[in-house]
CSV table of C-alpha atoms and ligand atoms in Angstrom, one decimal:
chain,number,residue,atom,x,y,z
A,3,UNK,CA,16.5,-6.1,16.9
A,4,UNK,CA,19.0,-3.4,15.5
A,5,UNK,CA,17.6,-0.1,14.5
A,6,UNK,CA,19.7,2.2,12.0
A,7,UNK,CA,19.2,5.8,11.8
A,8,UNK,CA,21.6,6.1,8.7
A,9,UNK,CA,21.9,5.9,4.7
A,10,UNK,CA,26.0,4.5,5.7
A,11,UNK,CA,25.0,2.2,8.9
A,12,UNK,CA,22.2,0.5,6.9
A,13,UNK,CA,23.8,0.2,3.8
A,14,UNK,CA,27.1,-1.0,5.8
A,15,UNK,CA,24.8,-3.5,7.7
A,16,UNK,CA,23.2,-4.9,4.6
A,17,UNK,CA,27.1,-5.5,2.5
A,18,UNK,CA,28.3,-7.5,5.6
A,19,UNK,CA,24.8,-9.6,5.0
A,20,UNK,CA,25.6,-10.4,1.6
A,21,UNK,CA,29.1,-10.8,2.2
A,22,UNK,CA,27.8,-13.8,4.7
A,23,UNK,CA,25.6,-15.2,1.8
A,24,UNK,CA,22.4,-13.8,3.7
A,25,UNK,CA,19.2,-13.2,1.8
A,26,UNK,CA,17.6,-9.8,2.8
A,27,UNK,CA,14.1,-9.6,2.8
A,28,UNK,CA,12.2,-5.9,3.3
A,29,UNK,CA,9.1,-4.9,3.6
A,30,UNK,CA,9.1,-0.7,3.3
A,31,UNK,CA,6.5,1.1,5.5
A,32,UNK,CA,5.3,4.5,6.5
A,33,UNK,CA,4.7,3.5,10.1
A,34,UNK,CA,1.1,3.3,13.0
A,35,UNK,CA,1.3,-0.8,12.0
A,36,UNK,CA,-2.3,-2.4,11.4
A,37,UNK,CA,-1.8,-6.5,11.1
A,38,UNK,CA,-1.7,-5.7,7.5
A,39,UNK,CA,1.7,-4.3,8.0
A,40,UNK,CA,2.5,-7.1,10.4
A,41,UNK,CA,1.4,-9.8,7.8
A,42,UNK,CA,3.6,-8.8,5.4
A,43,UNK,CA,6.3,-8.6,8.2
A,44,UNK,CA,5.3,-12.7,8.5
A,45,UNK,CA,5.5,-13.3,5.0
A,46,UNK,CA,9.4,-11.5,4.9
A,47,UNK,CA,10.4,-13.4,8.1
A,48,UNK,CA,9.7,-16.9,5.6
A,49,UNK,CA,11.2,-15.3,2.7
A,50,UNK,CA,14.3,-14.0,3.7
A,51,UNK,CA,17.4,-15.0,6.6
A,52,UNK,CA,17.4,-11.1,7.8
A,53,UNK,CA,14.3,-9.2,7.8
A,54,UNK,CA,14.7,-5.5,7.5
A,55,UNK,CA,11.3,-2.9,7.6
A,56,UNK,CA,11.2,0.8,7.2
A,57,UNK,CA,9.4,3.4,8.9
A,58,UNK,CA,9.7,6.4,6.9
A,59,UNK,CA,6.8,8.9,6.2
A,60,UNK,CA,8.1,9.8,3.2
A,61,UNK,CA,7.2,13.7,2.0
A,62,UNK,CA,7.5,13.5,-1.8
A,63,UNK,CA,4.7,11.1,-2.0
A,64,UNK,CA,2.1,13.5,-0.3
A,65,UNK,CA,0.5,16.6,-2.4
A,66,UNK,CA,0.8,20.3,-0.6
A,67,UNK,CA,-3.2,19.6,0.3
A,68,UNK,CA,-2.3,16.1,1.9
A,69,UNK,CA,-2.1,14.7,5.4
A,70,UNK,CA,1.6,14.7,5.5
A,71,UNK,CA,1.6,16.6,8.9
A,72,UNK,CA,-0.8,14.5,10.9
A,73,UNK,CA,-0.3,11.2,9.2
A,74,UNK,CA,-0.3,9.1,12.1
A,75,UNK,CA,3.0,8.0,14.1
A,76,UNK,CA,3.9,6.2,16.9
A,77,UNK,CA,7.9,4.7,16.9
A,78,UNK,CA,8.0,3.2,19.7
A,79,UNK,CA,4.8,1.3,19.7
A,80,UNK,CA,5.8,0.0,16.0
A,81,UNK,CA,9.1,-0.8,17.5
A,82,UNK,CA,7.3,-3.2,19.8
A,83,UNK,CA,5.1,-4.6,17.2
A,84,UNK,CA,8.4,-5.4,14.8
A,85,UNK,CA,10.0,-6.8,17.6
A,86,UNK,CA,7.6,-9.2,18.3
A,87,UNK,CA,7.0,-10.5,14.8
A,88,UNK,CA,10.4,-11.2,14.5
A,89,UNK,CA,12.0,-8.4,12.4
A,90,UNK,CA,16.0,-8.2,12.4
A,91,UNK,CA,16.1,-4.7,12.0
A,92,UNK,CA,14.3,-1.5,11.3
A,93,UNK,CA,15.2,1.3,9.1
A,94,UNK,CA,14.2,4.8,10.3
A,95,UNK,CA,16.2,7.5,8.8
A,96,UNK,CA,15.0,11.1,8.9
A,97,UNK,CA,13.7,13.7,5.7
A,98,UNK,CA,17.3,15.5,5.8
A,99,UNK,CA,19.0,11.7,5.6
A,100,UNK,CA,17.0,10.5,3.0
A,101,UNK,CA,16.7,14.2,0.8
A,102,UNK,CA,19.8,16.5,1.4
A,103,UNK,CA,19.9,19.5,0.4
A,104,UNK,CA,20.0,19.9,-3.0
A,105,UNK,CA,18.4,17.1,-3.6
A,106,UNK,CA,17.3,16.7,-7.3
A,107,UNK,CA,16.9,12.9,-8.8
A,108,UNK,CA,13.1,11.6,-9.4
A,109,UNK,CA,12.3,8.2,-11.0
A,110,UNK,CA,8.9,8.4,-12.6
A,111,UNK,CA,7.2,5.0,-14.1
A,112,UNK,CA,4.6,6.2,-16.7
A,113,UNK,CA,2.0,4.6,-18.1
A,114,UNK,CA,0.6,2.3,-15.2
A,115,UNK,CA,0.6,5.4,-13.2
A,116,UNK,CA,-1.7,8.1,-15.8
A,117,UNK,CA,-5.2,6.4,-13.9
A,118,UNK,CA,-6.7,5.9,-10.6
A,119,UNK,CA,-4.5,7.2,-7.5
A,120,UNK,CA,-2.1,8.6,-10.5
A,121,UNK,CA,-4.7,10.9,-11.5
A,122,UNK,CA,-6.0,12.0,-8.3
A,123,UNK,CA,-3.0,12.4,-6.9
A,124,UNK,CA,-0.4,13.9,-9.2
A,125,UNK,CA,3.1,13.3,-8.8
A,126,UNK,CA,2.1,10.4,-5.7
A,127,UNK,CA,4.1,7.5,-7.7
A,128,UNK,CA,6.7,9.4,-8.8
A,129,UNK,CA,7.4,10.3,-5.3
A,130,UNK,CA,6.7,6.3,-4.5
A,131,UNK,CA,9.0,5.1,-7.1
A,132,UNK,CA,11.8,7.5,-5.7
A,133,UNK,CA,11.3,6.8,-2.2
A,134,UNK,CA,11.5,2.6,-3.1
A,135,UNK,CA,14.6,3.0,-5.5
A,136,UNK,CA,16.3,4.9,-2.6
A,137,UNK,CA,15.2,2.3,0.3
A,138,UNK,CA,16.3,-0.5,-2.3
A,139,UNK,CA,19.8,1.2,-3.0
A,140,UNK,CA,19.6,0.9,0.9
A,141,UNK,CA,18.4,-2.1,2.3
A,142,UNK,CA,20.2,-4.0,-0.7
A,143,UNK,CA,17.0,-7.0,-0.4
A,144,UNK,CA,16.8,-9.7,-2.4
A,145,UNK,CA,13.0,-10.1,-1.9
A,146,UNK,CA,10.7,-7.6,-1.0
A,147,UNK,CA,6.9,-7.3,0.3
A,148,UNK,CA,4.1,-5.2,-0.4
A,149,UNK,CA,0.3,-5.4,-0.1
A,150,UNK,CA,-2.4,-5.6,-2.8
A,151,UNK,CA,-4.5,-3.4,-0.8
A,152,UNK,CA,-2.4,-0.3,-2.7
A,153,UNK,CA,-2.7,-2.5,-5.9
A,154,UNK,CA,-1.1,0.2,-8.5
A,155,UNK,CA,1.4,1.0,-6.1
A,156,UNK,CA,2.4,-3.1,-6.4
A,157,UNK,CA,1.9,-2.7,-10.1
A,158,UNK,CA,4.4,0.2,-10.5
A,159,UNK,CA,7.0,-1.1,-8.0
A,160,UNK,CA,6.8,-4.5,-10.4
A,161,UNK,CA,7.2,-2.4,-13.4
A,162,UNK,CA,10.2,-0.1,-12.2
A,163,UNK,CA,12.1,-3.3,-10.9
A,164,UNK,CA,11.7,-4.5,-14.4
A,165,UNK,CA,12.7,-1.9,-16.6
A,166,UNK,CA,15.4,-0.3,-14.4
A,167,UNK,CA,16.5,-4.4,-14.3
A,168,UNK,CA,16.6,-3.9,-10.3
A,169,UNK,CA,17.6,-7.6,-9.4
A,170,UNK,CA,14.9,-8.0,-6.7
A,171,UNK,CA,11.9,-10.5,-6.3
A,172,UNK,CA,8.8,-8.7,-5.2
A,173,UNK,CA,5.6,-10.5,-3.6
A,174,UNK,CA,2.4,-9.0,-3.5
A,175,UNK,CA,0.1,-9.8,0.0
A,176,UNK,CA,-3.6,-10.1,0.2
A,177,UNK,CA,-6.0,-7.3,2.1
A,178,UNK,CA,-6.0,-8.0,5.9
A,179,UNK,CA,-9.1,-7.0,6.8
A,180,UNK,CA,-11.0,-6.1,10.1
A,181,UNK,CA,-13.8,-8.6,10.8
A,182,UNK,CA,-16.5,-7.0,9.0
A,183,UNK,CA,-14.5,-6.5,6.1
A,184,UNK,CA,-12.8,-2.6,6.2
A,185,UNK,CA,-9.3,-3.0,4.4
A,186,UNK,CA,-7.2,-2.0,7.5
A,187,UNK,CA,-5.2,0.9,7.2
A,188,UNK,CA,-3.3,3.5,9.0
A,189,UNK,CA,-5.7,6.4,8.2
A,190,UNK,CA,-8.8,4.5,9.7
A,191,UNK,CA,-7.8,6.0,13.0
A,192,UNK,CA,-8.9,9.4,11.3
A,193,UNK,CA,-12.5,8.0,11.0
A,194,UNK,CA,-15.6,8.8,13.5
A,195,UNK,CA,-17.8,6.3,14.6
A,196,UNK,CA,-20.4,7.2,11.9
A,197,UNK,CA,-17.6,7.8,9.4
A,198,UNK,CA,-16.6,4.5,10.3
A,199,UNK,CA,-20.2,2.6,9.2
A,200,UNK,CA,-20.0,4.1,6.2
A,201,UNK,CA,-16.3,3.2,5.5
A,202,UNK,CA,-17.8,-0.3,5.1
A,203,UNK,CA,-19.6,0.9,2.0
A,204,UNK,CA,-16.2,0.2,-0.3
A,205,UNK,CA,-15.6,-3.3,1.1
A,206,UNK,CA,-19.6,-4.3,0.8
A,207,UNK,CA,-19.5,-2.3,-2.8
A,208,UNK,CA,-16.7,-4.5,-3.7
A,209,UNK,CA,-18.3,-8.0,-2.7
A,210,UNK,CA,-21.4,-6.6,-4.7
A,211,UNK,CA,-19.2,-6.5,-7.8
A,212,UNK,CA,-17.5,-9.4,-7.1
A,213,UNK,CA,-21.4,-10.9,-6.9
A,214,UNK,CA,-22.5,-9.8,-10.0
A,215,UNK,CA,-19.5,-11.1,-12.1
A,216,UNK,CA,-19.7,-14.5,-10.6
A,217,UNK,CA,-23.4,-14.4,-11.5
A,218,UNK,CA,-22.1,-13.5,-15.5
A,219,UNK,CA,-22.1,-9.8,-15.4
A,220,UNK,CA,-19.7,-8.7,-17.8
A,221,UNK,CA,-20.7,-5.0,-18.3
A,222,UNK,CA,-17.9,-3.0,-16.4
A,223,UNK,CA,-20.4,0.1,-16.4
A,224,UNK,CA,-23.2,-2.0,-15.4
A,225,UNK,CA,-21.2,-3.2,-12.4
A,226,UNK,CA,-19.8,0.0,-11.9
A,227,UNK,CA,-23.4,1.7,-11.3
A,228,UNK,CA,-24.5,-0.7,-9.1
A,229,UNK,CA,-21.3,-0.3,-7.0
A,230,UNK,CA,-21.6,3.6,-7.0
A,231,UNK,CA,-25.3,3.1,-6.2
A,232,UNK,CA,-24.5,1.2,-3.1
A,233,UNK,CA,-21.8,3.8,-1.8
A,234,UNK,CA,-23.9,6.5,-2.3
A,235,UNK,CA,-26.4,5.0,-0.1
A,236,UNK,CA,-24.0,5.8,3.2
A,237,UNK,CA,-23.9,9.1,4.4
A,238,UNK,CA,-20.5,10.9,4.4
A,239,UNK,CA,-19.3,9.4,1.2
A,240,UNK,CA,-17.7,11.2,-1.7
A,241,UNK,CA,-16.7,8.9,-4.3
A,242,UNK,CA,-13.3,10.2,-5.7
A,243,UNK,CA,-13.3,7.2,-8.3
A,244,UNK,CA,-14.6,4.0,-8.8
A,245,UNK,CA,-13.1,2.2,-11.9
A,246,UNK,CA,-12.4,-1.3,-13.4
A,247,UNK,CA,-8.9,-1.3,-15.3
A,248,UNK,CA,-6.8,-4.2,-16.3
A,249,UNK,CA,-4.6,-5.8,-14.1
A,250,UNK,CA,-1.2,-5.5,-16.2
A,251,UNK,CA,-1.6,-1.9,-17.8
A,252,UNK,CA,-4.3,0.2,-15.5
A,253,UNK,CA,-6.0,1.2,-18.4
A,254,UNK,CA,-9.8,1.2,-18.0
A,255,UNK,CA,-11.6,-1.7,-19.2
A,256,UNK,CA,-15.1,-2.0,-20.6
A,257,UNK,CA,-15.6,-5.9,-20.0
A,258,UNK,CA,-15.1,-7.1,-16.7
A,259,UNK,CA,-13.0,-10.8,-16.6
A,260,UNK,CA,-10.1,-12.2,-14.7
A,261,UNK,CA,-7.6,-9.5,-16.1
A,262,UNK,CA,-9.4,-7.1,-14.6
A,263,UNK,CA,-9.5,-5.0,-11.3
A,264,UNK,CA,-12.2,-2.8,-9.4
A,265,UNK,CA,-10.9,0.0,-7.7
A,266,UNK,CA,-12.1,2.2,-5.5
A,267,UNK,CA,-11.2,5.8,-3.9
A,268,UNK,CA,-14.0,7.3,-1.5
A,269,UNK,CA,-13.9,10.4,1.1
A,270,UNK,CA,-15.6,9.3,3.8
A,271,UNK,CA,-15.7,12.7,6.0
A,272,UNK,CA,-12.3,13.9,5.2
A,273,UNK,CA,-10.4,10.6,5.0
A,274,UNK,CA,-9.8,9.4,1.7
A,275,UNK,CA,-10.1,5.6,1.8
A,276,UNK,CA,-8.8,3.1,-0.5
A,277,UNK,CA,-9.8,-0.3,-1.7
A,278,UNK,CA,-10.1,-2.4,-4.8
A,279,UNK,CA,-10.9,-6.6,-5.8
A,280,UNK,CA,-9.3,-8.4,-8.4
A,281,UNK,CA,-12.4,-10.1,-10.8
A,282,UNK,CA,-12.0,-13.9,-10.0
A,283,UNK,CA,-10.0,-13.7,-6.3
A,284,UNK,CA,-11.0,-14.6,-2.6
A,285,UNK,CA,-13.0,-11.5,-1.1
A,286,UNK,CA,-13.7,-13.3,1.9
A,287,UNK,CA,-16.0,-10.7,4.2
A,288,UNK,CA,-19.2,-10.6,5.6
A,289,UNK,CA,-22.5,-10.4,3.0
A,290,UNK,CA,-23.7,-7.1,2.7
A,291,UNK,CA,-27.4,-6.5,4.1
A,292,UNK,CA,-29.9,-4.3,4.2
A,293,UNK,CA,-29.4,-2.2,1.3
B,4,AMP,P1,1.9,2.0,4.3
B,4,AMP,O1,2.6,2.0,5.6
B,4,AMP,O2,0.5,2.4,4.3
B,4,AMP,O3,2.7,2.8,3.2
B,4,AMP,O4,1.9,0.5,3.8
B,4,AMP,C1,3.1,-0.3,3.8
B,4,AMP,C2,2.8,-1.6,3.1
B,4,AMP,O5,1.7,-2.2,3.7
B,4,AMP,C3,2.4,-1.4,1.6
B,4,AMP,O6,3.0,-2.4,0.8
B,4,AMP,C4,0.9,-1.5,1.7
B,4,AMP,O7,0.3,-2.0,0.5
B,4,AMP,C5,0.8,-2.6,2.8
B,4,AMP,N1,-0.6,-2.6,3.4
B,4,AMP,C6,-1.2,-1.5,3.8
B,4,AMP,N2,-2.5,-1.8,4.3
B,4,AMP,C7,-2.6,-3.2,4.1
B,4,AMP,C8,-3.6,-4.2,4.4
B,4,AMP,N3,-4.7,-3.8,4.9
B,4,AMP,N4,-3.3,-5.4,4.0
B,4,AMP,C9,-2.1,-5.8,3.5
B,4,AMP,N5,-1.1,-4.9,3.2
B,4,AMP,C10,-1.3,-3.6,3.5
């Protein structure tokens, strides 16, 4: 596996590959792999003949009262992890590399990015969709990877690539889960043990949606109280928002159907934790009891 520190020794790397006729799949990270991370990895190996990942904790995503600083890190166990599912090479380049000084070009997607993680976190996409078009004027893929567990970060990246007319395929990857149904994530080291119990409340909350509509609720509020009902039930929960928007615009929806989405954002201590269920896919975890 070939690691690259470098804007020039990546992009160098990646014009010999196309010069070969080599399709470059990548899958962009910010690092501390879950299997989540490591699924997508799986899915890149199939798609592409060299698989590049990055690691790259990238700051202009991350608001001045954010976890930038301890975000979790650990290179050379990730480097272990990459190796091992079969990655080609790993991007890690460093804040100076990637924003020199004097720095000054943003991209900035609008209108699937005014709701949800948009709203509660300004200028988060913005600093997504720069960080993706620089990795992309990078790594050069053909194909790349990302998770439907950030499901309006997948929307955006979709919508950039096809109104900038970036010539890149982009597949979107189910929610690994843990066994009893939290959507893994780097920031799940943050939680306590209690913290932890009630992190199960969003995936639970979300199966009880998923319930109701399959049992012909159509009423988004109606589902929507029932969800923030259940939440509130666990102790150290702080819903930020729970919504159900449609799939191709983010814009909130009143009816709940196929086109639609439920997603949540929930402080559980001081970890903000993310999850959401698309109306009519698998939610495969275990039933929800006792509450
Ligand atoms: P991150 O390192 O958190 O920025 O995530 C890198 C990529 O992994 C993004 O495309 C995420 O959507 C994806 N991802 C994060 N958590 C999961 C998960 N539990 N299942 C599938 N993909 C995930």
């Amino acid at each position: 596996m070939e690691i690259f520190n470098t804007v020039k020794d990546m992009q160098d790397k990646a014009n010999r590959l196309r010069e070969q006729g080599k399709r470059i799949a990548f899958v962009p990270t910010m690092g501390y792999f879950h299997e989540g991370h490591l699924d997508l990895m799986r899915e890149g190996r199939k798609r592409g003949d060299y698989l590049v990942i990055s690691i790259f904790v990238n700051p202009t995503q991350f608001g001045p009262a954010e976890d930038l600083d301890k975000y979790p890190r650990d290179f050379e166990r990730d480097r272990t992890l990459a190796e091992e599912v079969g990655v080609d090479a790993i991007f890690f380049p460093d804040n100076e590399g990637m924003y020199p000084p004097r720095y000054q070009t943003y991209v900035d997607v609008e209108g699937v990015t005014k709701n949800l993680c948009g709203a509660a976190r300004q200028g988060h996409f913005r600093g997504v969709a720069t960080v993706c078009t620089k990795l992309f004027n990078i790594v050069k893929p053909h194909v790349t990877v990302f998770g439907k567990k950030d499901f309006q970060q997948l929307v955006t990246i979709r919508t950039m690539i096809r109104d900038l007319n970036m010539d890149i395929d982009v597949i979107g990857m189910p929610t690994t889960r843990e066994h009893d149904g939290l959507a893994m994530s780097s920031r799940n080291v943050y939680l306590s043990e209690e913290e932890r119990e009630s992190a199960l409340s969003l995936s639970r909350s979300l199966f009880l949606a998923k319930k109701m509509f399959e049992a012909g609720e159509t009423d988004a509020g109606k589902v929507l109280a029932e969800v923030t009902r259940y939440i509130e039930s666990y102790p150290h929960t702080r819903i930020d928002y729970a919504k159900i928007s449609c799939v191709d615009t983010i814009e909130e929806a009143q009816h709940v159907g196929v086109d639609t989405f439920i997603a949540l954002a929930v402080k559980v201590g001081k970890t903000r934790l993310i999850d959401n269920h698309v109306f009519g896919e698998v939610l495969d975890i275990p039933y929800p009891e006792g509450r």
